[in-house]
PDB file of C-alpha atoms in Angstrom:
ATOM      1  CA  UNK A   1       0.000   0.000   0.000  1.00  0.00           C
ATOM      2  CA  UNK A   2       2.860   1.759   0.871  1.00  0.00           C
ATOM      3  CA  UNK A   3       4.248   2.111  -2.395  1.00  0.00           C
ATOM      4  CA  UNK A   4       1.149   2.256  -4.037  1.00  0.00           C
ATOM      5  CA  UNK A   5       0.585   5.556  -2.403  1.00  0.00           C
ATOM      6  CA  UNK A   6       4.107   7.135  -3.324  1.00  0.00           C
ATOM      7  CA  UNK A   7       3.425   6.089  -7.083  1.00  0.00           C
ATOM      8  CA  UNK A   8       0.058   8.145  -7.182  1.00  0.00           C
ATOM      9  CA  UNK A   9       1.977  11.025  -5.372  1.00  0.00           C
ATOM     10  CA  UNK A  10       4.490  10.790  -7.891  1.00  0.00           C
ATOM     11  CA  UNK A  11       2.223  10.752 -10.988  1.00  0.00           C
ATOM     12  CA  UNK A  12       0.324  13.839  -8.967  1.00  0.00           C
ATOM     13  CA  UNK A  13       2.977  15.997  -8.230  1.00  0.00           C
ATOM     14  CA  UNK A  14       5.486  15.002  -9.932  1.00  0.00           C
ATOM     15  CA  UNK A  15       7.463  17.976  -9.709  1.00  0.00           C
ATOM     16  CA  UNK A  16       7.799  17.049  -5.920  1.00  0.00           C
ATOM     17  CA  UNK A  17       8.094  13.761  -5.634  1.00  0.00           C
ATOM     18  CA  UNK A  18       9.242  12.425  -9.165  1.00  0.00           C
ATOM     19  CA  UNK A  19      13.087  12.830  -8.375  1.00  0.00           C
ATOM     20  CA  UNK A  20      15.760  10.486  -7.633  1.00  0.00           C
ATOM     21  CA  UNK A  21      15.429  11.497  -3.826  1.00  0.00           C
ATOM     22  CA  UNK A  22      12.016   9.607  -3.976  1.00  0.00           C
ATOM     23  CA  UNK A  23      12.145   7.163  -6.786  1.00  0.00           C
ATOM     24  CA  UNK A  24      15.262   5.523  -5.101  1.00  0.00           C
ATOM     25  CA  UNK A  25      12.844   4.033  -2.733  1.00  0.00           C
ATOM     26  CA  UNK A  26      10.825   2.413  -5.292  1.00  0.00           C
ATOM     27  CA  UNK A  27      14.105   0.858  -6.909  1.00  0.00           C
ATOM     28  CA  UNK A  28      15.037  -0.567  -3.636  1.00  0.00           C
ATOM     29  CA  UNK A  29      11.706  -2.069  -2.628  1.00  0.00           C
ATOM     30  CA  UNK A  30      12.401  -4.020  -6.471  1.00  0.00           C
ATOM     31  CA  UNK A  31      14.230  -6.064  -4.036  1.00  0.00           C
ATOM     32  CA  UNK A  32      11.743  -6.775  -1.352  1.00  0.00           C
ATOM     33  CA  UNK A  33      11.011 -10.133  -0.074  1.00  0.00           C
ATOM     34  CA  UNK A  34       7.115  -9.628  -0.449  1.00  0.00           C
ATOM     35  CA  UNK A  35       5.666 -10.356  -3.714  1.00  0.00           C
ATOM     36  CA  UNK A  36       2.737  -8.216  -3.545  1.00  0.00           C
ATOM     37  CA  UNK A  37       5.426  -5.102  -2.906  1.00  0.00           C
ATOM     38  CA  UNK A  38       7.307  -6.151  -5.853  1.00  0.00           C
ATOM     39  CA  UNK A  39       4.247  -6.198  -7.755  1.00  0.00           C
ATOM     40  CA  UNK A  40       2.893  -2.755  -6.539  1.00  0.00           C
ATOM     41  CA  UNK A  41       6.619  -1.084  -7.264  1.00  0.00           C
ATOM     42  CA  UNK A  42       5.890  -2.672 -10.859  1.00  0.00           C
ATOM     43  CA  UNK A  43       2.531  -1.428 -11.508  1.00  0.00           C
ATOM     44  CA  UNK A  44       3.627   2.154 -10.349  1.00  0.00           C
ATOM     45  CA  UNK A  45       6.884   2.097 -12.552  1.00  0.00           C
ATOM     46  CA  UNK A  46       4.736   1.096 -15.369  1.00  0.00           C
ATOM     47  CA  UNK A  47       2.423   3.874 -15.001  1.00  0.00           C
ATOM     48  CA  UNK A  48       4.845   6.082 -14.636  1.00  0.00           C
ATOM     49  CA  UNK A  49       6.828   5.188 -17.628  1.00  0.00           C
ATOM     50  CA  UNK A  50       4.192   5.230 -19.996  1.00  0.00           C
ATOM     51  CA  UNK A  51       5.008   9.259 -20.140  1.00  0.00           C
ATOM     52  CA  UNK A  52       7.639  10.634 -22.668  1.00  0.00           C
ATOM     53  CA  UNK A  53       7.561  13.597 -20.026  1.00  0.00           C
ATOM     54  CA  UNK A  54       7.842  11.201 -17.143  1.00  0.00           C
ATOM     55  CA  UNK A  55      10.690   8.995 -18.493  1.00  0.00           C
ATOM     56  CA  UNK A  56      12.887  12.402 -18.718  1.00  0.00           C
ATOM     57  CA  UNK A  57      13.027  13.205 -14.970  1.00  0.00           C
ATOM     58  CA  UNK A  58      13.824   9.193 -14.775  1.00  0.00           C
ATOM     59  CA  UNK A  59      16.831   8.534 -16.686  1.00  0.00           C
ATOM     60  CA  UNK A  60      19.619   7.837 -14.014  1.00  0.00           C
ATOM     61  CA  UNK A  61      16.703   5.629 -12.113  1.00  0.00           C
ATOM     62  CA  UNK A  62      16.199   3.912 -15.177  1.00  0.00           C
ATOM     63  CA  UNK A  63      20.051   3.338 -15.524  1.00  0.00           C
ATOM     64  CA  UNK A  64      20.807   2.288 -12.143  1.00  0.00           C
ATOM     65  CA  UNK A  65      17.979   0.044 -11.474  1.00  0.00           C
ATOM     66  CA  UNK A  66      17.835  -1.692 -15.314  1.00  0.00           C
ATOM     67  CA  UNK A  67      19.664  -4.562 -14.281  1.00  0.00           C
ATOM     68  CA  UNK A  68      16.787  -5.364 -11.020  1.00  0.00           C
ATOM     69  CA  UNK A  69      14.369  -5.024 -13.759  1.00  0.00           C
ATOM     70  CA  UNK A  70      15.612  -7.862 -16.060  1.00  0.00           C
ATOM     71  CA  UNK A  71      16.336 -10.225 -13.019  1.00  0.00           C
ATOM     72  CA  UNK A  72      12.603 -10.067 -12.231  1.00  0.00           C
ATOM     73  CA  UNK A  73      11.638 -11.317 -15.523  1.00  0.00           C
ATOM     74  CA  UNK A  74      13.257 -14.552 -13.553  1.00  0.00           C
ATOM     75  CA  UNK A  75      10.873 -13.918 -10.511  1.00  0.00           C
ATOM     76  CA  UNK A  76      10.030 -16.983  -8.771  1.00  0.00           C
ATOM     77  CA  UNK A  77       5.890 -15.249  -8.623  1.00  0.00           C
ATOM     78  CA  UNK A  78       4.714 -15.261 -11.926  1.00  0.00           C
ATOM     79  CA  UNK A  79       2.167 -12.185 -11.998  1.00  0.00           C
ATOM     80  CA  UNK A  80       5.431 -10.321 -10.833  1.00  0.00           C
ATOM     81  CA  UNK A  81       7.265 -12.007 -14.165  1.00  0.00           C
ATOM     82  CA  UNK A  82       4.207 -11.021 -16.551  1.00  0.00           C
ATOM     83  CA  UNK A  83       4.070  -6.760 -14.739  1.00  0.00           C
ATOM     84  CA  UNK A  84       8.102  -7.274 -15.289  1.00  0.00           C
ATOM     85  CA  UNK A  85       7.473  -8.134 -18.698  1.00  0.00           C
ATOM     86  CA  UNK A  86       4.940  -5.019 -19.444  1.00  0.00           C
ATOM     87  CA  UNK A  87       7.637  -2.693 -18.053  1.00  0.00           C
ATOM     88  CA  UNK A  88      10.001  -3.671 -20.194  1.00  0.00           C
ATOM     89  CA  UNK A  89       8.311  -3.541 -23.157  1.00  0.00           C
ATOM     90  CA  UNK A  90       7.282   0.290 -22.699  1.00  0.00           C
ATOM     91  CA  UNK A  91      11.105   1.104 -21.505  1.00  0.00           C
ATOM     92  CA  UNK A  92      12.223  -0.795 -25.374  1.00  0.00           C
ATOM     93  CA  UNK A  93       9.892   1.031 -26.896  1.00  0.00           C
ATOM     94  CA  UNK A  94      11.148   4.676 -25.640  1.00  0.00           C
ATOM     95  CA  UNK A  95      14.409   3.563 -26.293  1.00  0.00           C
ATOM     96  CA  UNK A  96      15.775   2.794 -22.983  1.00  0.00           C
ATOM     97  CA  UNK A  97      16.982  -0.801 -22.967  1.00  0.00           C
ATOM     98  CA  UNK A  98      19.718  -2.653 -24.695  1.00  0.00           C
ATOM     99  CA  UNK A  99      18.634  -5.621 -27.539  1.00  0.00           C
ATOM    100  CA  UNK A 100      19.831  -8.053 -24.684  1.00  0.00           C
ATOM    101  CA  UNK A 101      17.086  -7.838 -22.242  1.00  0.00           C
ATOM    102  CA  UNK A 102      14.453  -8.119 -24.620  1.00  0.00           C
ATOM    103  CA  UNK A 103      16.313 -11.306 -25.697  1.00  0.00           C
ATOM    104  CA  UNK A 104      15.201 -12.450 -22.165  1.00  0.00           C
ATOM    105  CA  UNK A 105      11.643 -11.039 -22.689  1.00  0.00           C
ATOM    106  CA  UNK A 106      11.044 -13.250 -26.190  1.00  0.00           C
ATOM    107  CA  UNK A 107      12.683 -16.577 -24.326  1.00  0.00           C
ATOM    108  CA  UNK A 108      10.006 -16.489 -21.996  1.00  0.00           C
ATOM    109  CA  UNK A 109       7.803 -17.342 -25.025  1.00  0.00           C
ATOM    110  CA  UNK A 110       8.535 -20.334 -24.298  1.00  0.00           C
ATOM    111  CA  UNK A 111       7.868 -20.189 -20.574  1.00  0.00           C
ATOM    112  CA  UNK A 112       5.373 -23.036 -19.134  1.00  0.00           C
ATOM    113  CA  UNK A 113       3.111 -20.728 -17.687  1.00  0.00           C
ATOM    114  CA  UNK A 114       0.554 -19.414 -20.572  1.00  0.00           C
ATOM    115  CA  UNK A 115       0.447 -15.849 -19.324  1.00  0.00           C
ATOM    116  CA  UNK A 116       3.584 -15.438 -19.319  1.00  0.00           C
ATOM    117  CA  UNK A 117       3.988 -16.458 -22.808  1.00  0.00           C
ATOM    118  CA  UNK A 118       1.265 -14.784 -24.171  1.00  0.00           C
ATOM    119  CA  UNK A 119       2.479 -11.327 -22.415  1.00  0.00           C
ATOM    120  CA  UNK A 120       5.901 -12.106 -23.657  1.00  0.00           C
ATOM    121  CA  UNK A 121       4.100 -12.229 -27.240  1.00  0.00           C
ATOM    122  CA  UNK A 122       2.355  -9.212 -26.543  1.00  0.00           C
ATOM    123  CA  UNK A 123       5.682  -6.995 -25.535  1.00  0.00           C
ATOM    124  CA  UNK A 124       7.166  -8.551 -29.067  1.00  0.00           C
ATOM    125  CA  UNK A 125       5.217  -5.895 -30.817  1.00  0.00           C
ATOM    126  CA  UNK A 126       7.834  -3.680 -30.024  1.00  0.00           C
ATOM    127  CA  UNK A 127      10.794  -5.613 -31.227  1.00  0.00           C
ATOM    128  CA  UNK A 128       9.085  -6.868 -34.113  1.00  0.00           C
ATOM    129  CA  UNK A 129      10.960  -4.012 -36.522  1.00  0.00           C
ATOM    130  CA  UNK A 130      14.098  -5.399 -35.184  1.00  0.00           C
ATOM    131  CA  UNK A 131      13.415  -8.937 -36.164  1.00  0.00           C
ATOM    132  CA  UNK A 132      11.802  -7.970 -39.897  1.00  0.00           C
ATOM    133  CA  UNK A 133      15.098  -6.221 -40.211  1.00  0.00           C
ATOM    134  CA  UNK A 134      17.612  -9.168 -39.305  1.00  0.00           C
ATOM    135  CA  UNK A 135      15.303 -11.731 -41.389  1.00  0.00           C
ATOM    136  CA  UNK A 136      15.477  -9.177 -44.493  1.00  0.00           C
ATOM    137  CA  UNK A 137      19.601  -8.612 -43.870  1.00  0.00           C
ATOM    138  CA  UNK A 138      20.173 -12.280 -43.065  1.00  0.00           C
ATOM    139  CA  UNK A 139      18.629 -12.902 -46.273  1.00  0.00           C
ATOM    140  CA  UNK A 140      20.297 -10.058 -48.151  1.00  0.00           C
ATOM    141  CA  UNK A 141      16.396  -9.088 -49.111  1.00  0.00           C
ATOM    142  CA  UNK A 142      16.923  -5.352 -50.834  1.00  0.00           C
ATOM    143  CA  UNK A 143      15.232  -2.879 -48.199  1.00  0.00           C
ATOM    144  CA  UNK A 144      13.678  -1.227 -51.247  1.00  0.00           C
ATOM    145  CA  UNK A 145      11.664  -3.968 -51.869  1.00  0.00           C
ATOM    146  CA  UNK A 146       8.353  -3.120 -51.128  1.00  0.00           C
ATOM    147  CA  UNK A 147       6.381  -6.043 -48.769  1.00  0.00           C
ATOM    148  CA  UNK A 148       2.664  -5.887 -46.849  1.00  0.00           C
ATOM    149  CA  UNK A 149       2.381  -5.546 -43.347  1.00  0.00           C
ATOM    150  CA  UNK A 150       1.235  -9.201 -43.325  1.00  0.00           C
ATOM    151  CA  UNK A 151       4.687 -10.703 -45.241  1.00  0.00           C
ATOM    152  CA  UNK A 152       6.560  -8.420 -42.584  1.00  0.00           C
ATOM    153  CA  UNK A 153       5.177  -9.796 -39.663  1.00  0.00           C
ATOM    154  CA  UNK A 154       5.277 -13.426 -41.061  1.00  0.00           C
ATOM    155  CA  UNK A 155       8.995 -12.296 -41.618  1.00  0.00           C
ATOM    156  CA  UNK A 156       9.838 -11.217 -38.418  1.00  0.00           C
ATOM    157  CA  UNK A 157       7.990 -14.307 -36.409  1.00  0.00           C
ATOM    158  CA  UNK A 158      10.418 -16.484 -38.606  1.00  0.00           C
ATOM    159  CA  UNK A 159      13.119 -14.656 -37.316  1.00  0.00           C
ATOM    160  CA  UNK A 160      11.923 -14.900 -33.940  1.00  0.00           C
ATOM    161  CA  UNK A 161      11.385 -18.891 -34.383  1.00  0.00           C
ATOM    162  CA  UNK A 162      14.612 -19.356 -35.695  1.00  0.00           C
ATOM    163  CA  UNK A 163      16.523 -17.477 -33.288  1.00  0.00           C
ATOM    164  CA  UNK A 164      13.992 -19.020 -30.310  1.00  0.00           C
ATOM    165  CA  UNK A 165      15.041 -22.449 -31.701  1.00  0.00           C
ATOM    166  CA  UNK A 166      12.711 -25.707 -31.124  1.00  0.00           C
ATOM    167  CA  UNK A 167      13.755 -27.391 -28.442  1.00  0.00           C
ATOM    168  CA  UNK A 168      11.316 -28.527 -25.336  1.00  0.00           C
ATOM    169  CA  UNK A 169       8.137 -28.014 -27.851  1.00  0.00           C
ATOM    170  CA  UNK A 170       9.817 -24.412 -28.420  1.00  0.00           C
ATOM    171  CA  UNK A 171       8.100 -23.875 -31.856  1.00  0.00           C
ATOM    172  CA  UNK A 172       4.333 -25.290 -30.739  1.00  0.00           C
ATOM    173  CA  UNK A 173       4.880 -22.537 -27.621  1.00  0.00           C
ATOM    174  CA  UNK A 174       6.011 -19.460 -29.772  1.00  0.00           C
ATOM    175  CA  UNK A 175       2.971 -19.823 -31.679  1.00  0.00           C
ATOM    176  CA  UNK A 176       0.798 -20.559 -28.812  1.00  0.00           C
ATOM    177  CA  UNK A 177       1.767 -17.343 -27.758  1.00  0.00           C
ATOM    178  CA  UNK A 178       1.277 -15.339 -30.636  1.00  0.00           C
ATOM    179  CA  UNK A 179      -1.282 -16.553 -31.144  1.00  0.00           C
ATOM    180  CA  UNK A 180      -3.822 -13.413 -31.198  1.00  0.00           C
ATOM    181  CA  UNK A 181      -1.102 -11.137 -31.681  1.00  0.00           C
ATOM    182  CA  UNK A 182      -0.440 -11.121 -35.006  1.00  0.00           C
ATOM    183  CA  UNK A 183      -3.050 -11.882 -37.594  1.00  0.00           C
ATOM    184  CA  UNK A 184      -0.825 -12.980 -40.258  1.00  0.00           C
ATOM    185  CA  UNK A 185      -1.025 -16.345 -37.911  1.00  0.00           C
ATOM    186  CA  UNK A 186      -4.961 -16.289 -38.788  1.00  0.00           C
ATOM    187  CA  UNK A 187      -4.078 -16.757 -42.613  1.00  0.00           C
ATOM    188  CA  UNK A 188      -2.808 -20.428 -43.081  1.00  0.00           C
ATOM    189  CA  UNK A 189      -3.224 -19.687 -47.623  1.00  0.00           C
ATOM    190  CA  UNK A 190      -0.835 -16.588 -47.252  1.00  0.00           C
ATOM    191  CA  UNK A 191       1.754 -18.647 -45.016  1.00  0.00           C
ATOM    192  CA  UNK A 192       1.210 -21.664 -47.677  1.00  0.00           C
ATOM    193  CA  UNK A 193       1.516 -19.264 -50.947  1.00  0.00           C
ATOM    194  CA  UNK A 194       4.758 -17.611 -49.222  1.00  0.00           C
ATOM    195  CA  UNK A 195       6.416 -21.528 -49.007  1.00  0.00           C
ATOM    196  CA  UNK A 196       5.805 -21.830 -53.036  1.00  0.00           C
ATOM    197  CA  UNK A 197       8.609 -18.807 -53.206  1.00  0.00           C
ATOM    198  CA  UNK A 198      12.479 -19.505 -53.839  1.00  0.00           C
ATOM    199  CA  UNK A 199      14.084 -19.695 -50.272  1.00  0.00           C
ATOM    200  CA  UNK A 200      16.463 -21.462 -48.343  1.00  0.00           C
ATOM    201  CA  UNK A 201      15.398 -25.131 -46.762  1.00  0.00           C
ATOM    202  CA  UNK A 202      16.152 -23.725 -42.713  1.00  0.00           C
ATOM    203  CA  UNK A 203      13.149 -20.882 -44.301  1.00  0.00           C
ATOM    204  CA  UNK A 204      10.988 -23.552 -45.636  1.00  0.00           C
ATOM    205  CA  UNK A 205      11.380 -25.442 -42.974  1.00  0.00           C
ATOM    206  CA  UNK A 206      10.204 -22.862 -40.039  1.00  0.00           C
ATOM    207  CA  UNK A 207       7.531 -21.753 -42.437  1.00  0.00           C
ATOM    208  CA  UNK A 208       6.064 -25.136 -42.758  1.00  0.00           C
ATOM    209  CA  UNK A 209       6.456 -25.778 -39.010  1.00  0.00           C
ATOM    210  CA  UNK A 210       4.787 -22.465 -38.879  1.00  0.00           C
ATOM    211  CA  UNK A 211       2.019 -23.261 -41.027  1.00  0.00           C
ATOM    212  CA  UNK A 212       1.089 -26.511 -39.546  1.00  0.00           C
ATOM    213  CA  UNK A 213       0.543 -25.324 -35.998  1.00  0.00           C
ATOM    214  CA  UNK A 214      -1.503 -22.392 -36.945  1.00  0.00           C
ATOM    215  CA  UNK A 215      -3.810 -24.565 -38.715  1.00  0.00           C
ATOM    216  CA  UNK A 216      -4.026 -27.233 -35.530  1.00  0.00           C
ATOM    217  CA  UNK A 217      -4.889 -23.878 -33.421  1.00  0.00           C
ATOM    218  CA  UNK A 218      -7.217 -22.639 -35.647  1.00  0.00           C
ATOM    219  CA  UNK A 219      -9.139 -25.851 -34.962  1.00  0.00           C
ATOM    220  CA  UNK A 220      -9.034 -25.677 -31.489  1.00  0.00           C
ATOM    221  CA  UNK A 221      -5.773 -28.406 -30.760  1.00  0.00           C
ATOM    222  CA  UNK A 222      -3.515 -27.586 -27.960  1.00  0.00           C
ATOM    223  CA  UNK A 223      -0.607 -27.356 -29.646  1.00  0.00           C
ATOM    224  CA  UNK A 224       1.688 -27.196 -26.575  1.00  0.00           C
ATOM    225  CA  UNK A 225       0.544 -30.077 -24.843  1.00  0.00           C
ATOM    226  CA  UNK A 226      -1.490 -31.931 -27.458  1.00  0.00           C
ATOM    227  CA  UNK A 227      -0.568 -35.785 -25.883  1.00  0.00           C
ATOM    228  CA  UNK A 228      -1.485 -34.376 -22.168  1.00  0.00           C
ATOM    229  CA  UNK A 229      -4.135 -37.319 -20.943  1.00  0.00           C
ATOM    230  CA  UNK A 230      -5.094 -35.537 -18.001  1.00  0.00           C
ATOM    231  CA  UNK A 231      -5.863 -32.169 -19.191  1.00  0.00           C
ATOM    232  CA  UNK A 232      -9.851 -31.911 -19.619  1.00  0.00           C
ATOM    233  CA  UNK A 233     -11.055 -33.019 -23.029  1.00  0.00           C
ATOM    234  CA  UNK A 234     -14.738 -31.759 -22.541  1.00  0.00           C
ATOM    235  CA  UNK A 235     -15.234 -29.029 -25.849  1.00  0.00           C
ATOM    236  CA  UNK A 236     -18.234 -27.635 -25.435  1.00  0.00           C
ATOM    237  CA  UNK A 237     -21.247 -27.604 -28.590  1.00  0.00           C
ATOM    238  CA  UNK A 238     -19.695 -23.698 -29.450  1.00  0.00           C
ATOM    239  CA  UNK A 239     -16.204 -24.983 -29.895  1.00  0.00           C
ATOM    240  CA  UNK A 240     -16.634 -28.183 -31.700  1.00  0.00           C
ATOM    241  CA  UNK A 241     -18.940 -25.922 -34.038  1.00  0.00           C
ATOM    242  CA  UNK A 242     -16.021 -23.542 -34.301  1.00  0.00           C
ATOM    243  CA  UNK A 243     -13.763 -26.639 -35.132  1.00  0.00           C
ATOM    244  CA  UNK A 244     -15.710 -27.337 -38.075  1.00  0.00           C
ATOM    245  CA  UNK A 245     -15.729 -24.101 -39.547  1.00  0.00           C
ATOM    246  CA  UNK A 246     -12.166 -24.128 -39.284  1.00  0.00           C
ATOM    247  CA  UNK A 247     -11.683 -27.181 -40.788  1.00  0.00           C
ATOM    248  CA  UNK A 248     -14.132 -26.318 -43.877  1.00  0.00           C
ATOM    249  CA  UNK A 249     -12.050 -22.857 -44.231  1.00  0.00           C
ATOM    250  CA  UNK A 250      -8.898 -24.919 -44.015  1.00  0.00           C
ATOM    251  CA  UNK A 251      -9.839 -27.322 -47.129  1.00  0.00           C
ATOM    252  CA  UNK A 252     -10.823 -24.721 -49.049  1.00  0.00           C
ATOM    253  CA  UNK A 253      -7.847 -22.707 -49.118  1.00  0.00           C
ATOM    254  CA  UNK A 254      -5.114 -25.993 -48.184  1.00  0.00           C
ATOM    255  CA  UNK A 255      -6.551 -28.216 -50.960  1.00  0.00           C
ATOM    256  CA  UNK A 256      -5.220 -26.255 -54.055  1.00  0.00           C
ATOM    257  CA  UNK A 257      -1.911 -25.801 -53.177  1.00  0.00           C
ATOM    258  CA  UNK A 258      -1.332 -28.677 -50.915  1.00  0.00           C
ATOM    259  CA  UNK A 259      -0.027 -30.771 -53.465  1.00  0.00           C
ATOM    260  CA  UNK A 260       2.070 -28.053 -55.172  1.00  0.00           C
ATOM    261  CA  UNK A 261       3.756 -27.810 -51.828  1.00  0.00           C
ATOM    262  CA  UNK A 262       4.471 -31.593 -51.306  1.00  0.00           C
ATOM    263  CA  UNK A 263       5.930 -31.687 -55.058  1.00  0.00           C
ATOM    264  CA  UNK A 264       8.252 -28.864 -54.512  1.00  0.00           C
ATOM    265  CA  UNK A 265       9.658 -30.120 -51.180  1.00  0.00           C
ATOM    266  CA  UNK A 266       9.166 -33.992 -51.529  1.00  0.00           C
ATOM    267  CA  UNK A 267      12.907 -34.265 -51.427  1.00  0.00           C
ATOM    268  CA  UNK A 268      13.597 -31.870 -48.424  1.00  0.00           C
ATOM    269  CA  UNK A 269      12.938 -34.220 -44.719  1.00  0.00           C
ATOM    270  CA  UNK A 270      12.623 -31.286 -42.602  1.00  0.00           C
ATOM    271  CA  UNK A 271       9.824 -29.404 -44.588  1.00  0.00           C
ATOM    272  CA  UNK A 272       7.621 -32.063 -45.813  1.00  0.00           C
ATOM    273  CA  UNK A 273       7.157 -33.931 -42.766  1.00  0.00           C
ATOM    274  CA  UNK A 274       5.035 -30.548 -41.436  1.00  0.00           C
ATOM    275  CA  UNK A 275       3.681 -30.315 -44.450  1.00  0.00           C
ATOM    276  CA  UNK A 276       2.221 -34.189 -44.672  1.00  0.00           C
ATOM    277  CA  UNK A 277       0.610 -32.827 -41.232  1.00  0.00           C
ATOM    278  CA  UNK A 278      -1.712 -30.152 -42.888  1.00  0.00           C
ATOM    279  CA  UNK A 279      -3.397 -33.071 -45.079  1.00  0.00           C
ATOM    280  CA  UNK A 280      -4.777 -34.202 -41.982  1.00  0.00           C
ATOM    281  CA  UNK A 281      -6.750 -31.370 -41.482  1.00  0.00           C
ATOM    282  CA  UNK A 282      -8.399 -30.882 -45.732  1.00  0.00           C
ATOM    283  CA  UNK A 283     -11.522 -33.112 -45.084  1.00  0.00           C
ATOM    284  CA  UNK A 284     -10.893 -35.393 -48.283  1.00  0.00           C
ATOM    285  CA  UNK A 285     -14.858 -35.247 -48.983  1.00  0.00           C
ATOM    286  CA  UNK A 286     -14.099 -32.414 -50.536  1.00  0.00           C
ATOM    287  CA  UNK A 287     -12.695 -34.168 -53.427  1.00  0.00           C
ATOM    288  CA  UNK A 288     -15.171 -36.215 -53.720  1.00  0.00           C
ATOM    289  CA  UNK A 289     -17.944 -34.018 -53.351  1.00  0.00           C
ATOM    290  CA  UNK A 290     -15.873 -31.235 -56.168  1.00  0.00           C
ATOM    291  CA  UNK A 291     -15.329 -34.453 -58.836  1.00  0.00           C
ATOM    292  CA  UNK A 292     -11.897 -34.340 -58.393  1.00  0.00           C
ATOM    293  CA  UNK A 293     -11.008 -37.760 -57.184  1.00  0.00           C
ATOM    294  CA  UNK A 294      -7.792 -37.402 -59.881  1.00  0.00           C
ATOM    295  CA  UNK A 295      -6.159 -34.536 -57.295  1.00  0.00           C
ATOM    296  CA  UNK A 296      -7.359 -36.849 -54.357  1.00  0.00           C
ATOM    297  CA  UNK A 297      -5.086 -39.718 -56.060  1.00  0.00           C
ATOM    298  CA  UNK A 298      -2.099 -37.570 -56.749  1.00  0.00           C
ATOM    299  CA  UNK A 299      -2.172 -36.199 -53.355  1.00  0.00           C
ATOM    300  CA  UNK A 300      -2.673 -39.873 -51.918  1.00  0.00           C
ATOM    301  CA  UNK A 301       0.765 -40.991 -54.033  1.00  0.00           C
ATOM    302  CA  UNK A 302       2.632 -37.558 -52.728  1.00  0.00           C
ATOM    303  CA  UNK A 303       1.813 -38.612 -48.787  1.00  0.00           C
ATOM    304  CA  UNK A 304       2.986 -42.092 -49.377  1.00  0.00           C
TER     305      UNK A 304
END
C-alpha cells in the first residue's frame, strides 16, 4: 500500500516527488522479499513510464535500477514475471533498454506458464521491426523492396522462431503465444503461398512448421501439450462448431496448393514432414464431393 501511495503522489505531483530522492525508494523495494510489494513497485513504474515527459526526470533511475528489472523477468511469482514483462516492453519502446534484455523477454515465449507467454508475445510488438530487419539482412532481401504488413510480420515471427530455436516443444509454444497477436497467424493460404517462393530449406522449414501449428490452433488443438491425458477433453457444442468451420475454411484454401507444396519439397525431410501434417486437417470429402477424385489420387501418391 505503501508504495502504491508514493506512485500516485508521484504521478500527482510530480514535480515534488518524481526525483531520484524519492524514486530511489521504489528501486530498492524491487528487491523486497514480499511479492505483492514487488508487484505494486511494478505497476507504479509502469504507469509512470508510460510518459515521454515522465521517463525524462527518470533517466539515471532507469540506468541504475535496469539490471533489477531484467532479473525479475526470472521472478520466482509469476504475476510479478508477466508486470516485469509489461515494463520492459514500454522502456524498449522509448528507447531505454539494450537488444539483450528483450532477448530475455522473447525466451520467456517459451515459458510453461501461458500468461507469461502470451504477455511475452504481446511486448514482441515492439521488437518486431528489429526482427523484420535481421530476417530481411540475413537474407540479403533489398530494403527497397516493397512487402505488406502481413509478409513483414510473417517475416519477423520467422526470425523470432529461428533465433527461439525448437527445443522442449519451443516452436508449438512461440505460436501458442502469438497466437492473437499477429493476424498474419490467422491466414494459413498466405503462409502456404509464401512456401511456393524460392528460399532457403532452414526458411521452408520454419515456415512449414509455422504453417502446420496455426492450422491445428485454428481448430481448437492444444498445440503445446497436445498428448497431455489428463488435461480436460470436454469441448463444449460452441467450440466443436467452431472446429468445423475451421476445418471447412482450411480445405478450401489448403486443398489447391497442398499438393504443389508436397511436389516442390518432396525431397527436403525437414519441410515435408510438417507439411504431410496439414493433409490431416483438408476433409478429403471435398474431393469427392468437387469431382476431383484425380487430385485426391495424386495427393494420396505424394503422402505415401
Amino acid at each position: 500500500a505503501c508504495m502504491k501511495a508514493l506512485g500516485k503522489w508521484m504521478l500527482k505531483h510530480q514535480l515534488v516527488f518524481l526525483t531520484d530522492f524519492y524514486l530511489k525508494y521504489l528501486g530498492w523495494s524491487l528487491n523486497d522479499k514480499n511479492a505483492s510489494v514487488r508487484l505494486e513497485v511494478l505497476l507504479a513504474l509502469k504507469t509512470l513510464t508510460s510518459s515521454e515527459s515522465h521517463l525524462a526526470m527518470m533517466d539515471t533511475f532507469i540506468v541504475r535500477f535496469r539490471p533489477r528489472i531484467a532479473e525479475m523477468l526470472r521472478d520466482v511469482e509469476a504475476d510479478v514475471v508477466v508486470e516485469a514483462i509489461r515494463l520492459s516492453a514500454i522502456l524498449h519502446e522509448h528507447s531505454e533498454l539494450d537488444p539483450g534484455h528483450m532477448n530475455v523477454v522473447m525466451s520467456l515465449l517459451m515459458d510453461k506458464n501461458q500468461t507469461i507467454r502470451n504477455t511475452a508475445a504481446r511486448a514482441s510488438k515492439t521488437l518486431m521491426p528489429t526482427l523484420t530487419e535481421a530476417y530481411r539482412k540475413h537474407r540479403k532481401i533489398s530494403s527497397k523492396e516493397r512487402v505488406d504488413a502481413g509478409e513483414k510480420q510473417l517475416q519477423g515471427i520467422a526470425q523470432l522462431m529461428t533465433e527461439l530455436g525448437d527445443r522442449n516443444n519451443g516452436y508449438a509454444k512461440a505460436i501458442d503465444g502469438l497466437w492473437g497477436v499477429y493476424k498474419v497467424l490467422e491466414e494459413p493460404e498466405m503462409i502456404a503461398q509464401t512456401l511456393m517462393l524460392d528460399m532457403s530449406m532452414e526458411e521452408a522449414a520454419i515456415l512449414a512448421n509455422i504453417l502446420v501449428l496455426v492450422i491445428q490452433k485454428s481448430v481448437g488443438e492444444d498445440i503445446v501439450k497436445p498428448n497431455d491425458l489428463s488435461a480436460s477433453k470436454t469441448v463444449s457444442a460452441k467450440q466443436r462448431h467452431a472446429s468445423e468451420i475451421a476445418h471447412e475454411t482450411i480445405t478450401k484454401k489448403m486443398s489447391a496448393i497442398i499438393s504443389d507444396l508436397l511436389n516442390k519439397y518432396q525431397a527436403e525431410a525437414e519441410v515435408v514432414g510438417p507439411l504431410v501434417e496439414v493433409v490431416r486437417y483438408v476433409k478429403l470429402e471435398h474431393y469427392s464431393l468437387s469431382h476431383l477424385e484425380h487430385e485426391f489420387t495424386a495427393l494420396a501418391e505424394q503422402v505415401k
